[in-house]
CSV table of C-alpha atoms in Angstrom, one decimal:
chain,number,residue,atom,x,y,z
A,1,MET,CA,72.4,26.5,38.9
A,2,ALA,CA,70.7,26.7,42.0
A,3,ALA,CA,70.8,22.7,42.5
A,4,ASN,CA,74.6,23.0,41.5
A,5,ALA,CA,75.3,25.5,43.9
A,6,LEU,CA,73.6,23.6,46.9
A,7,GLN,CA,75.4,20.7,46.0
A,8,ALA,CA,78.9,22.7,46.2
A,9,GLN,CA,77.8,23.8,49.8
A,10,LEU,CA,77.3,20.2,50.6
A,11,ASN,CA,80.3,18.8,49.0
A,12,ALA,CA,82.0,22.2,51.1
A,13,LEU,CA,80.5,20.9,54.3
A,14,LEU,CA,80.9,17.6,53.8
A,15,ALA,CA,84.9,18.0,53.2
A,16,SER,CA,85.2,19.8,56.3
A,17,MET,CA,83.4,17.4,58.4
A,18,PHE,CA,86.1,14.6,57.2
A,19,ALA,CA,88.7,16.9,57.4
A,20,THR,CA,88.1,18.0,61.0
A,21,GLY,CA,88.1,14.4,62.2
A,22,MET,CA,84.3,15.2,62.9
A,23,VAL,CA,83.2,11.6,60.7
A,24,ASP,CA,85.4,9.0,59.8
A,25,ASP,CA,85.6,6.4,57.3
A,26,GLN,CA,82.4,4.6,58.8
A,27,PHE,CA,80.4,7.4,57.5
A,28,LYS,CA,81.9,7.4,53.9
A,29,GLN,CA,80.9,3.4,53.9
A,30,LEU,CA,77.4,4.8,54.7
A,31,GLN,CA,77.5,7.4,52.1
A,32,SER,CA,78.6,4.5,49.5
A,33,LEU,CA,75.3,3.1,50.1
A,34,GLU,CA,73.4,6.2,49.2
A,35,ASP,CA,72.1,6.2,46.1
A,36,GLY,CA,73.6,9.6,44.3
A,37,GLY,CA,75.0,11.0,47.3
A,38,SER,CA,72.4,13.2,48.0
A,39,ALA,CA,72.3,12.7,51.9
A,40,SER,CA,68.8,12.8,51.7
A,41,GLY,CA,67.5,9.1,52.1
A,42,PHE,CA,69.8,6.6,53.8
A,43,VAL,CA,72.2,8.6,55.4
A,44,ALA,CA,69.5,11.4,56.7
A,45,GLU,CA,67.7,8.6,58.5
A,46,VAL,CA,70.6,7.3,59.9
A,47,ALA,CA,71.9,10.8,61.4
A,48,THR,CA,68.2,11.2,62.3
A,49,LEU,CA,68.3,8.3,64.3
A,50,PHE,CA,71.6,9.0,65.8
A,51,ILE,CA,70.5,12.6,66.7
A,52,GLU,CA,67.2,10.9,68.9
A,53,ASP,CA,69.1,8.2,70.6
A,54,ALA,CA,72.4,10.3,71.3
A,55,ASP,CA,69.8,13.4,72.6
A,56,ARG,CA,68.3,10.4,74.8
A,57,ILE,CA,71.3,9.0,75.8
A,58,ILE,CA,73.1,11.9,77.0
A,59,ALA,CA,70.1,13.2,78.8
A,60,ASP,CA,70.1,9.5,80.9
A,61,ILE,CA,73.7,10.0,81.9
A,62,ALA,CA,73.2,13.7,82.8
A,63,ALA,CA,69.9,12.5,84.6
A,64,LEU,CA,72.0,9.8,86.4
A,65,LEU,CA,75.0,12.3,87.3
A,66,ASP,CA,72.4,14.3,88.8
A,67,GLN,CA,71.9,11.7,91.7
A,68,PRO,CA,73.2,11.8,95.2
A,69,ALA,CA,74.6,8.1,94.6
A,70,VAL,CA,75.9,7.6,91.4
A,71,ASP,CA,75.1,4.3,89.5
A,72,PHE,CA,78.4,3.9,87.5
A,73,ASP,CA,77.9,0.8,86.0
A,74,LYS,CA,74.7,2.3,84.8
A,75,VAL,CA,76.9,5.4,83.5
A,76,ASP,CA,79.2,2.8,82.0
A,77,ALA,CA,76.1,1.0,79.9
A,78,HIS,CA,74.7,4.3,78.5
A,79,VAL,CA,78.4,5.9,77.5
A,80,HIS,CA,78.9,2.1,76.0
A,81,GLN,CA,75.7,2.0,74.1
A,82,LEU,CA,76.7,5.8,72.7
A,83,LYS,CA,79.9,4.7,71.9
A,84,GLY,CA,78.2,2.1,69.8
A,85,SER,CA,75.6,4.4,67.6
A,86,SER,CA,78.6,7.1,67.1
A,87,SER,CA,80.9,4.1,65.8
A,88,SER,CA,78.3,3.1,63.4
A,89,VAL,CA,77.5,6.1,62.0
A,90,GLY,CA,81.0,7.4,61.9
A,91,ALA,CA,80.5,10.0,64.4
A,92,GLN,CA,84.4,10.0,65.3
A,93,LYS,CA,84.6,12.9,67.5
A,94,VAL,CA,81.7,12.0,70.1
A,95,LYS,CA,83.1,8.6,69.7
A,96,LEU,CA,86.5,9.6,70.6
A,97,ALA,CA,84.7,11.4,73.5
A,98,CYS,CA,83.1,8.5,74.7
A,99,MET,CA,86.2,6.4,75.3
A,100,HIS,CA,87.8,9.5,76.9
A,101,PHE,CA,84.9,8.9,79.3
A,102,ARG,CA,85.6,5.7,80.2
A,103,GLN,CA,88.5,6.5,82.6
A,104,PHE,CA,86.2,8.6,85.1
A,105,TYR,CA,83.6,6.1,85.4
A,106,GLU,CA,86.3,3.2,86.1
A,107,ALA,CA,87.6,5.5,88.6
A,108,LYS,CA,83.8,6.2,90.0
A,109,SER,CA,84.8,10.1,89.9
A,110,LYS,CA,81.6,12.0,89.5
A,111,ASP,CA,83.3,15.1,89.1
A,112,GLY,CA,85.2,13.5,86.4
A,113,CYS,CA,82.0,12.5,84.6
A,114,LEU,CA,80.5,15.7,84.4
A,115,MET,CA,83.5,17.0,82.6
A,116,ALA,CA,83.8,14.1,80.2
A,117,LEU,CA,79.9,14.3,79.7
A,118,ALA,CA,80.6,17.7,78.8
A,119,LEU,CA,82.7,16.7,76.1
A,120,VAL,CA,80.6,14.6,74.8
A,121,ARG,CA,77.8,17.0,74.9
A,122,SER,CA,80.0,19.4,73.2
A,123,GLU,CA,81.1,17.0,70.5
A,124,PHE,CA,77.6,15.8,69.7
A,125,CYS,CA,76.0,19.2,69.6
A,126,ASP,CA,78.6,20.3,66.7
A,127,VAL,CA,77.8,16.8,64.7
A,128,ARG,CA,74.5,17.3,65.3
A,129,SER,CA,74.7,20.9,63.7
A,130,LYS,CA,76.5,19.6,60.9
A,131,PHE,CA,74.1,16.4,60.1
A,132,GLN,CA,71.4,19.3,60.3
A,133,THR,CA,72.6,21.5,57.9
A,134,MET,CA,73.7,18.0,55.5
A,135,MET,CA,70.3,16.9,55.8
A,136,GLN,CA,68.7,20.9,54.9
A,137,LEU,CA,71.0,20.9,52.0
A,138,GLY,CA,70.0,17.5,50.3
A,139,GLN,CA,66.3,17.9,50.9
A,140,GLN,CA,67.0,21.5,48.8
A,141,ILE,CA,68.8,19.6,46.2
A,142,GLU,CA,66.3,17.3,45.5
A,143,ALA,CA,64.0,19.5,46.0
A,144,CYS,CA,65.1,21.8,42.7
A,145,SER,CA,66.7,18.6,41.0
A,146,PRO,CA,64.7,17.5,37.8
A,147,LYS,CA,62.9,14.4,38.2
B,1,MET,CA,59.5,0.4,53.2
B,2,SER,CA,58.9,0.2,56.3
B,3,SER,CA,56.9,-2.2,58.8
B,4,VAL,CA,55.9,-2.0,62.3
B,5,ALA,CA,53.5,-4.3,63.4
B,6,GLY,CA,53.0,-6.7,66.4
B,7,GLY,CA,55.8,-5.4,68.1
B,8,VAL,CA,58.6,-6.0,65.2
B,9,VAL,CA,60.3,-2.5,64.5
B,10,GLY,CA,61.9,-3.4,60.9
B,11,THR,CA,62.6,-2.4,57.4
B,12,THR,CA,61.9,-5.3,54.8
B,13,ALA,CA,62.8,-4.2,51.2
B,14,VAL,CA,62.1,-6.7,48.7
B,15,LEU,CA,64.7,-6.6,45.7
B,16,PRO,CA,65.5,-8.9,42.9
B,17,GLY,CA,68.1,-11.4,43.9
B,18,ALA,CA,71.6,-11.4,41.8
B,19,GLY,CA,69.8,-14.3,39.6
B,20,GLY,CA,66.8,-13.0,39.4
B,21,GLY,CA,64.9,-15.4,41.7
B,22,ALA,CA,63.3,-14.3,45.0
B,23,PRO,CA,65.7,-12.0,47.4
B,24,LEU,CA,67.1,-14.1,50.4
B,25,HIS,CA,65.2,-13.1,53.5
B,26,VAL,CA,68.0,-12.3,56.3
B,27,LEU,CA,66.9,-11.3,59.8
B,28,ALA,CA,68.7,-8.6,61.6
B,29,VAL,CA,68.4,-8.0,65.7
B,30,ASP,CA,69.9,-5.1,67.4
B,31,ASP,CA,68.5,-3.3,70.1
B,32,SER,CA,70.0,0.0,69.1
B,33,SER,CA,67.9,1.7,66.0
B,34,VAL,CA,71.2,3.0,64.6
B,35,ASP,CA,72.8,-0.5,64.1
B,36,ARG,CA,69.5,-1.4,63.0
B,37,ALA,CA,69.2,0.9,60.5
B,38,VAL,CA,72.7,0.4,59.3
B,39,ILE,CA,72.9,-3.3,58.9
B,40,SER,CA,69.4,-3.1,57.1
B,41,GLY,CA,70.9,-0.7,54.8
B,42,ILE,CA,74.1,-2.7,53.9
B,43,LEU,CA,72.2,-5.7,53.4
B,44,ARG,CA,69.4,-4.2,51.2
B,45,SER,CA,72.8,-2.8,49.2
B,46,SER,CA,73.5,-6.3,48.7
B,47,ARG,CA,69.8,-7.1,47.4
B,48,PHE,CA,68.6,-8.8,50.2
B,49,ARG,CA,65.5,-9.0,52.0
B,50,VAL,CA,65.6,-7.6,55.3
B,51,THR,CA,63.6,-7.5,58.7
B,52,ALA,CA,64.9,-6.0,61.2
B,53,VAL,CA,63.8,-6.5,64.8
B,54,ASP,CA,65.0,-5.2,68.3
B,55,SER,CA,65.5,-8.1,70.4
B,56,GLY,CA,66.0,-11.8,71.0
B,57,LYS,CA,63.0,-12.5,72.0
B,58,ARG,CA,61.2,-10.5,69.0
B,59,ALA,CA,63.5,-12.4,66.6
B,60,LEU,CA,62.4,-16.1,67.9
B,61,GLU,CA,58.6,-14.8,67.8
B,62,LEU,CA,59.2,-13.9,64.1
B,63,LEU,CA,61.3,-17.2,63.4
B,64,GLY,CA,58.0,-19.3,64.7
B,65,SER,CA,55.9,-17.5,62.1
B,66,GLU,CA,58.1,-16.8,59.0
B,67,PRO,CA,59.3,-20.0,57.4
B,68,ASN,CA,62.0,-18.4,54.9
B,69,VAL,CA,64.7,-16.7,57.0
B,70,SER,CA,68.1,-17.4,55.2
B,71,MET,CA,70.3,-15.7,57.6
B,72,ILE,CA,70.7,-14.4,61.0
B,73,ILE,CA,72.9,-11.6,62.0
B,74,THR,CA,72.4,-10.2,65.8
B,75,ASP,CA,74.3,-8.1,68.2
B,76,TYR,CA,76.1,-9.9,70.9
B,77,TRP,CA,74.9,-7.5,73.8
B,78,MET,CA,71.2,-7.3,74.0
B,79,PRO,CA,69.2,-6.4,77.2
B,80,GLU,CA,66.9,-9.5,78.4
B,81,MET,CA,68.5,-12.0,75.8
B,82,THR,CA,71.8,-11.8,74.5
B,83,GLY,CA,72.6,-12.7,71.0
B,84,TYR,CA,75.0,-15.7,72.0
B,85,GLU,CA,71.9,-16.8,74.0
B,86,LEU,CA,69.3,-16.4,70.9
B,87,LEU,CA,72.2,-18.3,68.8
B,88,LYS,CA,71.8,-21.6,71.6
B,89,LYS,CA,68.1,-21.3,71.2
B,90,VAL,CA,68.5,-21.3,67.3
B,91,LYS,CA,70.5,-24.3,67.6
B,92,GLU,CA,68.7,-26.1,70.0
B,93,SER,CA,65.6,-25.9,67.8
B,94,SER,CA,65.5,-28.9,65.5
B,95,THR,CA,63.3,-26.4,63.1
B,96,LEU,CA,65.5,-23.5,63.3
B,97,LYS,CA,69.3,-25.0,63.9
B,98,GLN,CA,69.9,-24.9,60.0
B,99,ILE,CA,69.7,-21.3,59.5
B,100,PRO,CA,73.4,-19.7,59.8
B,101,VAL,CA,73.9,-17.3,62.3
B,102,VAL,CA,76.4,-14.3,62.3
B,103,ILE,CA,77.2,-12.7,65.4
B,104,MET,CA,77.9,-8.8,65.7
B,105,SER,CA,79.6,-6.8,68.7
B,106,SER,CA,81.7,-3.9,69.4
B,107,GLU,CA,84.1,-5.4,71.7
B,108,ASN,CA,87.2,-7.9,70.6
B,109,VAL,CA,86.8,-10.3,73.6
B,110,PRO,CA,88.2,-13.8,72.1
B,111,THR,CA,86.6,-15.5,74.7
B,112,ARG,CA,83.3,-14.6,73.6
B,113,ILE,CA,84.1,-15.4,69.8
B,114,SER,CA,85.5,-18.4,70.7
B,115,ARG,CA,82.1,-19.3,72.5
B,116,CYS,CA,80.0,-17.8,69.7
B,117,LEU,CA,81.9,-19.9,67.4
B,118,GLU,CA,81.9,-23.0,69.0
B,119,GLU,CA,78.2,-22.9,69.6
B,120,GLY,CA,77.8,-22.8,65.8
B,121,ALA,CA,78.0,-19.0,64.7
B,122,GLU,CA,79.2,-18.9,61.1
B,123,ASP,CA,80.9,-15.7,62.1
B,124,PHE,CA,81.6,-12.9,64.5
B,125,LEU,CA,81.8,-9.2,62.9
B,126,MET,CA,83.6,-6.3,64.6
B,127,LYS,CA,81.4,-3.6,64.6
B,128,PRO,CA,81.1,-1.2,62.7
B,129,VAL,CA,79.8,-3.5,60.5
B,130,ARG,CA,81.0,-2.6,56.8
B,131,PRO,CA,79.5,-3.7,53.6
B,132,SER,CA,82.2,-5.5,52.5
B,133,ASP,CA,82.5,-7.4,56.3
B,134,VAL,CA,78.2,-8.4,54.9
B,135,SER,CA,80.2,-9.3,51.3
B,136,ARG,CA,82.6,-11.8,53.0
B,137,VAL,CA,80.4,-13.8,55.1
B,138,PHE,CA,77.3,-13.8,52.9
B,139,ASN,CA,79.4,-14.8,50.3
B,140,ARG,CA,80.4,-17.6,52.1
B,141,VAL,CA,77.7,-18.9,54.0
B,142,LEU,CA,74.7,-18.1,51.2
B,143,PRO,CA,74.1,-20.0,47.8
């Protein structure tokens, strides 16, 4: 019974992530590779790697923008990297925020980049929170499911 | 199963091949840990044995010691050695040139694509790579 209730919570969480555009079809593709759709194996692995990767990249971009003379080429490289990983995991809003970022580093606008980074960080924090909840529910479901 | 040894950062999964024989071995090359995990997962689900490395240099080291790589799938943009440069080195090698190479990229640059295909790449996949992309290419290229 507990497993059913937890599964219902997980299903509702995932449905809302899709409905709000937080994740896209690529995430669905990754889910289809997971045995049983439990979100405790492959999807969790990829989500964890994405969270670690994005945390690091966002910190690196912030450090670059904190410099008196901003290296916009390096900012470009980091945003490109984050856009790639968010695209691969299906984190659509983060990907779109990265695409929005481009105009500001191309214009070499520090203020614009700072605003764009704030949006990227906000979208990332949202999806990170949802991914973490998803993984916790997946682990709980696995713990109370019969072997 | 995961293996971390001698600079190779990878996941190898040995699964029976479709015909019951030894699984085909695919070398995946990508500097992004997320993309390595995604492509490895897609390949494992298609019953391939996968080794994933994070650079062209590591790929060449592995190719020098591992005789049975059936396919290489590599990202285009990587620091130090791009996927195109790795492709060239593979195709210039008498021992490696028969290995099919597939390039992946997040950017749709026609000149880049044609350059890779002219150099001998089997296909050029746009990221994010999907299971259907892998099935389409690998079914065509591999026995």
